[in-house]
PDB file of C-alpha atoms and ligand atoms in Angstrom:
ATOM      1  CA  MET A 801     -23.554  52.551  83.792  1.00  0.00           C
ATOM      2  CA  LEU A 802     -20.650  50.997  81.855  1.00  0.00           C
ATOM      3  CA  LYS A 803     -17.074  52.111  82.414  1.00  0.00           C
ATOM      4  CA  VAL A 804     -14.279  50.486  80.427  1.00  0.00           C
ATOM      5  CA  THR A 805     -10.761  51.505  81.387  1.00  0.00           C
ATOM      6  CA  ASN A 806      -7.594  50.698  79.457  1.00  0.00           C
ATOM      7  CA  LEU A 807      -9.072  47.491  77.995  1.00  0.00           C
ATOM      8  CA  LYS A 808      -6.601  45.200  76.273  1.00  0.00           C
ATOM      9  CA  VAL A 809      -7.629  42.066  74.359  1.00  0.00           C
ATOM     10  CA  SER A 810      -5.466  39.650  72.381  1.00  0.00           C
ATOM     11  CA  TYR A 811      -6.004  36.674  70.120  1.00  0.00           C
ATOM     12  CA  GLY A 812      -3.053  34.479  71.053  1.00  0.00           C
ATOM     13  CA  SER A 813      -0.005  36.728  70.909  1.00  0.00           C
ATOM     14  CA  LEU A 814      -1.775  39.272  68.662  1.00  0.00           C
ATOM     15  CA  GLU A 815      -3.040  42.243  70.661  1.00  0.00           C
ATOM     16  CA  VAL A 816      -6.046  43.788  68.874  1.00  0.00           C
ATOM     17  CA  LEU A 817      -7.280  46.241  71.544  1.00  0.00           C
ATOM     18  CA  HIS A 818      -4.400  48.291  72.891  1.00  0.00           C
ATOM     19  CA  GLY A 819      -5.933  49.845  76.002  1.00  0.00           C
ATOM     20  CA  ILE A 820      -9.237  51.502  75.157  1.00  0.00           C
ATOM     21  CA  THR A 821     -11.244  53.642  77.554  1.00  0.00           C
ATOM     22  CA  PHE A 822     -14.897  54.569  77.122  1.00  0.00           C
ATOM     23  CA  GLN A 823     -18.075  54.897  79.105  1.00  0.00           C
ATOM     24  CA  VAL A 824     -21.819  54.819  78.691  1.00  0.00           C
ATOM     25  CA  ASN A 825     -24.089  56.787  81.025  1.00  0.00           C
ATOM     26  CA  PRO A 826     -27.592  55.604  82.005  1.00  0.00           C
ATOM     27  CA  GLY A 827     -30.140  56.234  79.250  1.00  0.00           C
ATOM     28  CA  GLU A 828     -27.587  57.045  76.569  1.00  0.00           C
ATOM     29  CA  ILE A 829     -27.136  55.639  73.095  1.00  0.00           C
ATOM     30  CA  VAL A 830     -23.379  55.504  72.545  1.00  0.00           C
ATOM     31  CA  ALA A 831     -21.877  54.476  69.204  1.00  0.00           C
ATOM     32  CA  VAL A 832     -18.465  52.895  68.715  1.00  0.00           C
ATOM     33  CA  LEU A 833     -17.564  53.339  65.075  1.00  0.00           C
ATOM     34  CA  GLY A 834     -14.736  51.959  63.053  1.00  0.00           C
ATOM     35  CA  ALA A 835     -13.766  50.243  59.851  1.00  0.00           C
ATOM     36  CA  ASN A 836     -13.758  46.525  59.246  1.00  0.00           C
ATOM     37  CA  GLY A 837     -11.263  44.893  61.604  1.00  0.00           C
ATOM     38  CA  ALA A 838     -10.853  47.914  63.911  1.00  0.00           C
ATOM     39  CA  GLY A 839     -11.788  45.789  66.934  1.00  0.00           C
ATOM     40  CA  LYS A 840     -15.434  46.731  67.511  1.00  0.00           C
ATOM     41  CA  SER A 841     -16.802  43.199  67.893  1.00  0.00           C
ATOM     42  CA  THR A 842     -13.807  42.265  70.019  1.00  0.00           C
ATOM     43  CA  ALA A 843     -14.558  45.168  72.369  1.00  0.00           C
ATOM     44  CA  ILE A 844     -18.174  44.215  73.001  1.00  0.00           C
ATOM     45  CA  SER A 845     -17.444  40.507  73.288  1.00  0.00           C
ATOM     46  CA  ALA A 846     -14.840  41.318  75.945  1.00  0.00           C
ATOM     47  CA  VAL A 847     -17.336  43.515  77.808  1.00  0.00           C
ATOM     48  CA  SER A 848     -19.940  40.741  77.788  1.00  0.00           C
ATOM     49  CA  GLY A 849     -17.473  38.164  79.090  1.00  0.00           C
ATOM     50  CA  ILE A 850     -17.267  36.084  75.911  1.00  0.00           C
ATOM     51  CA  LEU A 851     -13.604  36.932  75.265  1.00  0.00           C
ATOM     52  CA  PRO A 852     -10.886  36.945  77.928  1.00  0.00           C
ATOM     53  CA  VAL A 853      -9.402  40.291  78.895  1.00  0.00           C
ATOM     54  CA  ARG A 854      -5.627  40.795  78.792  1.00  0.00           C
ATOM     55  CA  GLY A 855      -5.616  44.020  80.783  1.00  0.00           C
ATOM     56  CA  GLY A 856      -7.771  46.858  82.067  1.00  0.00           C
ATOM     57  CA  LYS A 857     -11.047  47.058  83.938  1.00  0.00           C
ATOM     58  CA  ILE A 858     -14.734  46.770  83.057  1.00  0.00           C
ATOM     59  CA  GLU A 859     -17.334  48.116  85.488  1.00  0.00           C
ATOM     60  CA  PHE A 860     -21.105  47.783  85.122  1.00  0.00           C
ATOM     61  CA  SER A 861     -23.558  49.493  87.480  1.00  0.00           C
ATOM     62  CA  GLY A 862     -20.670  50.227  89.830  1.00  0.00           C
ATOM     63  CA  GLN A 863     -19.442  46.603  90.011  1.00  0.00           C
ATOM     64  CA  ASP A 864     -16.179  45.262  88.644  1.00  0.00           C
ATOM     65  CA  ILE A 865     -17.180  42.633  86.052  1.00  0.00           C
ATOM     66  CA  THR A 866     -13.729  42.094  84.542  1.00  0.00           C
ATOM     67  CA  GLY A 867     -13.270  38.365  83.942  1.00  0.00           C
ATOM     68  CA  ARG A 868     -16.737  37.450  85.227  1.00  0.00           C
ATOM     69  CA  PRO A 869     -18.513  34.599  83.370  1.00  0.00           C
ATOM     70  CA  ALA A 870     -20.799  35.685  80.531  1.00  0.00           C
ATOM     71  CA  ASP A 871     -23.984  34.331  82.121  1.00  0.00           C
ATOM     72  CA  ASP A 872     -23.326  36.281  85.344  1.00  0.00           C
ATOM     73  CA  ILE A 873     -23.035  39.408  83.230  1.00  0.00           C
ATOM     74  CA  VAL A 874     -26.330  38.670  81.410  1.00  0.00           C
ATOM     75  CA  GLY A 875     -27.914  38.071  84.817  1.00  0.00           C
ATOM     76  CA  MET A 876     -26.818  41.563  85.883  1.00  0.00           C
ATOM     77  CA  GLY A 877     -28.695  43.033  82.919  1.00  0.00           C
ATOM     78  CA  LEU A 878     -25.908  43.575  80.392  1.00  0.00           C
ATOM     79  CA  VAL A 879     -26.908  41.717  77.235  1.00  0.00           C
ATOM     80  CA  GLN A 880     -25.107  41.384  73.916  1.00  0.00           C
ATOM     81  CA  VAL A 881     -27.083  41.117  70.693  1.00  0.00           C
ATOM     82  CA  PRO A 882     -24.894  39.433  68.112  1.00  0.00           C
ATOM     83  CA  GLU A 883     -25.029  40.257  64.434  1.00  0.00           C
ATOM     84  CA  GLY A 884     -28.424  39.136  63.071  1.00  0.00           C
ATOM     85  CA  ARG A 885     -27.566  35.936  61.352  1.00  0.00           C
ATOM     86  CA  ARG A 886     -26.512  34.336  64.622  1.00  0.00           C
ATOM     87  CA  ILE A 887     -30.033  33.293  65.488  1.00  0.00           C
ATOM     88  CA  PHE A 888     -30.827  29.569  65.608  1.00  0.00           C
ATOM     89  CA  PRO A 889     -32.134  28.889  62.076  1.00  0.00           C
ATOM     90  CA  GLY A 890     -33.589  25.446  62.868  1.00  0.00           C
ATOM     91  CA  LEU A 891     -35.629  26.691  65.841  1.00  0.00           C
ATOM     92  CA  THR A 892     -38.897  28.594  65.550  1.00  0.00           C
ATOM     93  CA  VAL A 893     -39.123  32.309  66.274  1.00  0.00           C
ATOM     94  CA  ARG A 894     -40.841  31.473  69.567  1.00  0.00           C
ATOM     95  CA  GLU A 895     -38.100  29.000  70.547  1.00  0.00           C
ATOM     96  CA  ASN A 896     -35.392  31.522  69.689  1.00  0.00           C
ATOM     97  CA  LEU A 897     -37.153  34.061  71.920  1.00  0.00           C
ATOM     98  CA  ASP A 898     -37.526  31.581  74.773  1.00  0.00           C
ATOM     99  CA  LEU A 899     -33.760  31.024  74.715  1.00  0.00           C
ATOM    100  CA  GLY A 900     -33.249  34.735  75.345  1.00  0.00           C
ATOM    101  CA  ALA A 901     -35.020  34.339  78.673  1.00  0.00           C
ATOM    102  CA  TYR A 902     -33.074  31.278  79.796  1.00  0.00           C
ATOM    103  CA  LEU A 903     -31.988  32.928  83.041  1.00  0.00           C
ATOM    104  CA  ILE A 904     -35.515  33.932  84.009  1.00  0.00           C
ATOM    105  CA  SER A 905     -37.095  31.106  85.997  1.00  0.00           C
ATOM    106  CA  ASP A 906     -40.436  32.763  86.796  1.00  0.00           C
ATOM    107  CA  LYS A 907     -42.958  31.633  84.144  1.00  0.00           C
ATOM    108  CA  LYS A 908     -45.104  34.745  84.546  1.00  0.00           C
ATOM    109  CA  HIS A 909     -42.105  37.012  83.977  1.00  0.00           C
ATOM    110  CA  LYS A 910     -41.261  35.045  80.843  1.00  0.00           C
ATOM    111  CA  GLN A 911     -44.812  35.397  79.507  1.00  0.00           C
ATOM    112  CA  GLU A 912     -44.780  39.135  80.215  1.00  0.00           C
ATOM    113  CA  SER A 913     -41.448  39.554  78.425  1.00  0.00           C
ATOM    114  CA  LEU A 914     -42.715  37.589  75.434  1.00  0.00           C
ATOM    115  CA  ALA A 915     -45.935  39.620  75.172  1.00  0.00           C
ATOM    116  CA  LYS A 916     -43.977  42.887  75.408  1.00  0.00           C
ATOM    117  CA  VAL A 917     -41.400  41.847  72.830  1.00  0.00           C
ATOM    118  CA  LEU A 918     -44.044  40.580  70.376  1.00  0.00           C
ATOM    119  CA  ASP A 919     -45.826  43.939  70.718  1.00  0.00           C
ATOM    120  CA  ILE A 920     -42.646  45.730  69.688  1.00  0.00           C
ATOM    121  CA  PHE A 921     -42.137  43.337  66.753  1.00  0.00           C
ATOM    122  CA  PRO A 922     -45.558  42.497  65.231  1.00  0.00           C
ATOM    123  CA  LYS A 923     -43.898  40.684  62.282  1.00  0.00           C
ATOM    124  CA  LEU A 924     -42.333  38.239  64.718  1.00  0.00           C
ATOM    125  CA  LYS A 925     -45.733  37.693  66.313  1.00  0.00           C
ATOM    126  CA  GLU A 926     -47.142  36.736  62.903  1.00  0.00           C
ATOM    127  CA  ARG A 927     -44.223  34.408  62.313  1.00  0.00           C
ATOM    128  CA  ARG A 928     -43.771  32.996  65.774  1.00  0.00           C
ATOM    129  CA  ASN A 929     -44.175  29.386  64.618  1.00  0.00           C
ATOM    130  CA  GLN A 930     -41.899  29.757  61.603  1.00  0.00           C
ATOM    131  CA  LYS A 931     -38.286  28.531  61.624  1.00  0.00           C
ATOM    132  CA  GLY A 932     -35.805  31.370  62.226  1.00  0.00           C
ATOM    133  CA  GLY A 933     -33.867  30.413  59.096  1.00  0.00           C
ATOM    134  CA  THR A 934     -36.879  31.138  56.865  1.00  0.00           C
ATOM    135  CA  LEU A 935     -37.026  34.810  57.921  1.00  0.00           C
ATOM    136  CA  SER A 936     -35.588  37.616  55.774  1.00  0.00           C
ATOM    137  CA  GLY A 937     -32.276  39.181  56.815  1.00  0.00           C
ATOM    138  CA  GLY A 938     -34.060  42.143  58.402  1.00  0.00           C
ATOM    139  CA  GLU A 939     -36.449  39.911  60.306  1.00  0.00           C
ATOM    140  CA  GLN A 940     -33.555  37.792  61.565  1.00  0.00           C
ATOM    141  CA  GLN A 941     -31.894  40.958  62.874  1.00  0.00           C
ATOM    142  CA  MET A 942     -35.178  41.952  64.553  1.00  0.00           C
ATOM    143  CA  LEU A 943     -35.326  38.462  66.080  1.00  0.00           C
ATOM    144  CA  ALA A 944     -31.774  38.804  67.403  1.00  0.00           C
ATOM    145  CA  ILE A 945     -32.702  42.119  69.066  1.00  0.00           C
ATOM    146  CA  ALA A 946     -35.989  40.690  70.362  1.00  0.00           C
ATOM    147  CA  ARG A 947     -34.154  37.694  71.837  1.00  0.00           C
ATOM    148  CA  GLY A 948     -31.828  40.108  73.651  1.00  0.00           C
ATOM    149  CA  LEU A 949     -34.831  41.998  75.052  1.00  0.00           C
ATOM    150  CA  MET A 950     -36.280  38.751  76.444  1.00  0.00           C
ATOM    151  CA  ALA A 951     -33.517  38.851  79.078  1.00  0.00           C
ATOM    152  CA  ARG A 952     -34.912  42.202  80.380  1.00  0.00           C
ATOM    153  CA  PRO A 953     -31.636  44.078  79.893  1.00  0.00           C
ATOM    154  CA  LYS A 954     -30.651  47.299  81.617  1.00  0.00           C
ATOM    155  CA  MET A 955     -28.160  47.751  78.817  1.00  0.00           C
ATOM    156  CA  LEU A 956     -27.940  46.272  75.311  1.00  0.00           C
ATOM    157  CA  LEU A 957     -24.703  45.829  73.371  1.00  0.00           C
ATOM    158  CA  LEU A 958     -25.635  45.787  69.687  1.00  0.00           C
ATOM    159  CA  ASP A 959     -23.106  44.342  67.246  1.00  0.00           C
ATOM    160  CA  GLU A 960     -23.554  45.836  63.757  1.00  0.00           C
ATOM    161  CA  PRO A 961     -27.351  45.640  63.651  1.00  0.00           C
ATOM    162  CA  SER A 962     -27.503  47.205  60.166  1.00  0.00           C
ATOM    163  CA  LEU A 963     -24.938  44.929  58.519  1.00  0.00           C
ATOM    164  CA  GLY A 964     -25.957  43.724  55.063  1.00  0.00           C
ATOM    165  CA  LEU A 965     -29.507  45.088  55.226  1.00  0.00           C
ATOM    166  CA  ALA A 966     -31.391  47.183  52.643  1.00  0.00           C
ATOM    167  CA  PRO A 967     -31.694  50.920  53.489  1.00  0.00           C
ATOM    168  CA  ILE A 968     -35.418  50.732  54.266  1.00  0.00           C
ATOM    169  CA  ILE A 969     -34.807  47.899  56.740  1.00  0.00           C
ATOM    170  CA  VAL A 970     -31.885  49.812  58.234  1.00  0.00           C
ATOM    171  CA  ASP A 971     -34.315  52.712  58.861  1.00  0.00           C
ATOM    172  CA  ARG A 972     -36.585  50.359  60.791  1.00  0.00           C
ATOM    173  CA  ILE A 973     -33.731  48.904  62.828  1.00  0.00           C
ATOM    174  CA  PHE A 974     -32.538  52.356  63.880  1.00  0.00           C
ATOM    175  CA  GLN A 975     -36.125  53.340  64.757  1.00  0.00           C
ATOM    176  CA  VAL A 976     -36.408  50.229  66.941  1.00  0.00           C
ATOM    177  CA  ILE A 977     -33.129  51.098  68.682  1.00  0.00           C
ATOM    178  CA  GLN A 978     -34.520  54.539  69.559  1.00  0.00           C
ATOM    179  CA  ASN A 979     -37.768  52.964  70.820  1.00  0.00           C
ATOM    180  CA  ILE A 980     -35.798  50.599  73.053  1.00  0.00           C
ATOM    181  CA  ARG A 981     -33.922  53.526  74.559  1.00  0.00           C
ATOM    182  CA  GLN A 982     -37.224  55.331  75.154  1.00  0.00           C
ATOM    183  CA  SER A 983     -38.471  52.284  77.004  1.00  0.00           C
ATOM    184  CA  GLY A 984     -35.606  52.747  79.471  1.00  0.00           C
ATOM    185  CA  ALA A 985     -32.670  50.635  78.285  1.00  0.00           C
ATOM    186  CA  THR A 986     -29.193  52.037  77.717  1.00  0.00           C
ATOM    187  CA  ILE A 987     -27.510  51.182  74.425  1.00  0.00           C
ATOM    188  CA  LEU A 988     -23.972  50.648  73.205  1.00  0.00           C
ATOM    189  CA  LEU A 989     -24.026  50.383  69.447  1.00  0.00           C
ATOM    190  CA  VAL A 990     -21.074  49.065  67.482  1.00  0.00           C
ATOM    191  CA  GLU A 991     -21.390  49.934  63.797  1.00  0.00           C
ATOM    192  CA  GLN A 992     -19.740  50.536  60.462  1.00  0.00           C
ATOM    193  CA  ASN A 993     -22.687  52.688  59.388  1.00  0.00           C
ATOM    194  CA  ALA A 994     -21.379  55.933  60.894  1.00  0.00           C
ATOM    195  CA  GLN A 995     -23.987  58.253  59.411  1.00  0.00           C
ATOM    196  CA  ARG A 996     -27.037  56.453  60.781  1.00  0.00           C
ATOM    197  CA  SER A 997     -25.403  55.700  64.112  1.00  0.00           C
ATOM    198  CA  LEU A 998     -24.298  59.259  64.779  1.00  0.00           C
ATOM    199  CA  GLU A 999     -27.759  60.561  63.898  1.00  0.00           C
ATOM    200  CA  ILE A1000     -29.232  58.680  66.859  1.00  0.00           C
ATOM    201  CA  ALA A1001     -26.233  58.559  69.223  1.00  0.00           C
ATOM    202  CA  ASP A1002     -25.791  60.925  72.167  1.00  0.00           C
ATOM    203  CA  ARG A1003     -22.052  60.322  72.011  1.00  0.00           C
ATOM    204  CA  GLY A1004     -19.638  58.352  69.899  1.00  0.00           C
ATOM    205  CA  TYR A1005     -16.123  56.958  69.869  1.00  0.00           C
ATOM    206  CA  ILE A1006     -13.985  56.275  66.814  1.00  0.00           C
ATOM    207  CA  LEU A1007     -11.948  53.081  67.011  1.00  0.00           C
ATOM    208  CA  GLU A1008      -8.985  52.663  64.678  1.00  0.00           C
ATOM    209  CA  THR A1009      -6.847  49.501  64.726  1.00  0.00           C
ATOM    210  CA  GLY A1010      -7.439  48.870  68.398  1.00  0.00           C
ATOM    211  CA  ASN A1011      -7.196  52.453  69.696  1.00  0.00           C
ATOM    212  CA  ILE A1012      -9.855  55.073  70.368  1.00  0.00           C
ATOM    213  CA  VAL A1013      -8.739  58.092  68.368  1.00  0.00           C
ATOM    214  CA  LEU A1014     -11.667  60.437  68.858  1.00  0.00           C
ATOM    215  CA  GLU A1015     -14.695  60.922  71.086  1.00  0.00           C
ATOM    216  CA  ASP A1016     -17.421  63.536  71.052  1.00  0.00           C
ATOM    217  CA  THR A1017     -21.171  64.028  70.900  1.00  0.00           C
ATOM    218  CA  GLY A1018     -22.957  62.365  67.988  1.00  0.00           C
ATOM    219  CA  LYS A1019     -23.794  65.814  66.578  1.00  0.00           C
ATOM    220  CA  ALA A1020     -20.191  67.013  66.731  1.00  0.00           C
ATOM    221  CA  LEU A1021     -18.817  63.834  65.150  1.00  0.00           C
ATOM    222  CA  LEU A1022     -21.289  64.168  62.259  1.00  0.00           C
ATOM    223  CA  VAL A1023     -19.696  67.475  61.277  1.00  0.00           C
ATOM    224  CA  ASN A1024     -16.100  66.614  62.224  1.00  0.00           C
ATOM    225  CA  GLU A1025     -13.931  66.980  59.104  1.00  0.00           C
ATOM    226  CA  SER A1026     -11.808  63.879  59.674  1.00  0.00           C
ATOM    227  CA  VAL A1027     -14.863  61.746  60.507  1.00  0.00           C
ATOM    228  CA  LYS A1028     -16.553  63.077  57.372  1.00  0.00           C
ATOM    229  CA  ALA A1029     -13.523  62.223  55.251  1.00  0.00           C
ATOM    230  CA  SER A1030     -12.934  58.743  56.693  1.00  0.00           C
ATOM    231  CA  TYR A1031     -16.380  57.483  57.664  1.00  0.00           C
ATOM    232  CA  LEU A1032     -19.140  59.554  56.115  1.00  0.00           C
ATOM    233  CA  GLY A1033     -18.140  59.370  52.475  1.00  0.00           C
ATOM    234  CA  ALA A1034     -17.786  63.168  52.257  1.00  0.00           C
TER     235      ALA A1034
HETATM  236  P1  ATP B1189     -15.735  43.582  61.615  1.00  0.00           P
HETATM  237  O1  ATP B1189     -16.675  44.603  61.184  1.00  0.00           O
HETATM  238  O2  ATP B1189     -14.946  42.980  60.501  1.00  0.00           O
HETATM  239  O3  ATP B1189     -16.264  42.553  62.568  1.00  0.00           O
HETATM  240  P2  ATP B1189     -14.458  44.703  63.910  1.00  0.00           P
HETATM  241  O4  ATP B1189     -14.100  46.132  64.078  1.00  0.00           O
HETATM  242  O5  ATP B1189     -15.608  44.180  64.665  1.00  0.00           O
HETATM  243  O6  ATP B1189     -14.628  44.411  62.390  1.00  0.00           O
HETATM  244  P3  ATP B1189     -12.987  42.581  65.094  1.00  0.00           P
HETATM  245  O7  ATP B1189     -13.860  41.513  64.529  1.00  0.00           O
HETATM  246  O8  ATP B1189     -13.117  42.929  66.525  1.00  0.00           O
HETATM  247  O9  ATP B1189     -13.151  43.896  64.247  1.00  0.00           O
HETATM  248  O10 ATP B1189     -11.477  42.197  64.766  1.00  0.00           O
HETATM  249  C1  ATP B1189     -10.367  42.974  65.208  1.00  0.00           C
HETATM  250  C2  ATP B1189      -9.082  42.316  64.743  1.00  0.00           C
HETATM  251  O11 ATP B1189      -8.950  41.042  65.380  1.00  0.00           O
HETATM  252  C3  ATP B1189      -9.040  42.039  63.245  1.00  0.00           C
HETATM  253  O12 ATP B1189      -7.719  42.264  62.807  1.00  0.00           O
HETATM  254  C4  ATP B1189      -9.387  40.588  63.136  1.00  0.00           C
HETATM  255  O13 ATP B1189      -8.783  40.002  62.008  1.00  0.00           O
HETATM  256  C5  ATP B1189      -8.808  40.016  64.421  1.00  0.00           C
HETATM  257  N1  ATP B1189      -9.574  38.850  64.883  1.00  0.00           N
HETATM  258  C6  ATP B1189     -10.912  38.817  65.140  1.00  0.00           C
HETATM  259  N2  ATP B1189     -11.286  37.606  65.604  1.00  0.00           N
HETATM  260  C7  ATP B1189     -10.154  36.857  65.642  1.00  0.00           C
HETATM  261  C8  ATP B1189      -9.878  35.515  66.031  1.00  0.00           C
HETATM  262  N3  ATP B1189     -10.831  34.707  66.483  1.00  0.00           N
HETATM  263  N4  ATP B1189      -8.583  35.104  65.938  1.00  0.00           N
HETATM  264  C9  ATP B1189      -7.610  35.925  65.501  1.00  0.00           C
HETATM  265  N5  ATP B1189      -7.796  37.195  65.129  1.00  0.00           N
HETATM  266  C10 ATP B1189      -9.057  37.670  65.193  1.00  0.00           C
END
């Protein structure tokens, strides 16, 4: 569904992705893991058209999307969910959700998406008239994911959904990610929390300072000695 080949991205003259190659098959959860600054957020922002690409190729559903504008890419069903605090704090939950569906013109489709998303996130239903900024960190992350789902994605790119959240909330977030996959969406998950990610991922890639150094199934990476030593605190 997503095929990234030899992707290079720079900030000015500083190259931070040095030609990475990875792919995500339909229905998979794939994790890209790496330490702070490895280039994870850069990789997904390049895939979603937010950052310019210096080299390489990005294909989605068989089409070359390299260099395509971000809203075209959302329209094709590839939707990035930014880290949770990037919701609009001054807008209500409902208004934040409506913004997720900005490319959907059919009112009935919008209503259906909203009803579906509020079913998945009952807390957001309760708080739909509350300002986004008054939600807890976990709820803001849920809102960010819910807003992404409003666009009816074929594939979600999740940027560090567990960042800064208490373990019990992290459990809920990872449960929601599995539910979303069960409902038919494909997921690319970019995370520092290697343990939790590999537990739910079909496959994973390890990104170190702009290079992919290892790829395998989630199960195999969980027991890989170097992954254990560097990322699993063992
Ligand atoms: P984090 O968990 O900290 O977000 P990450 O793996 O997502 O880590 P990136 O945010 O993609 O890493 O950053 C990769 C490298 O690019 C880092 O060295 C970072 O300092 C640098 N970088 C990120 N954004 C910019 C920017 N706007 N301008 C210059 N350098 C940047």
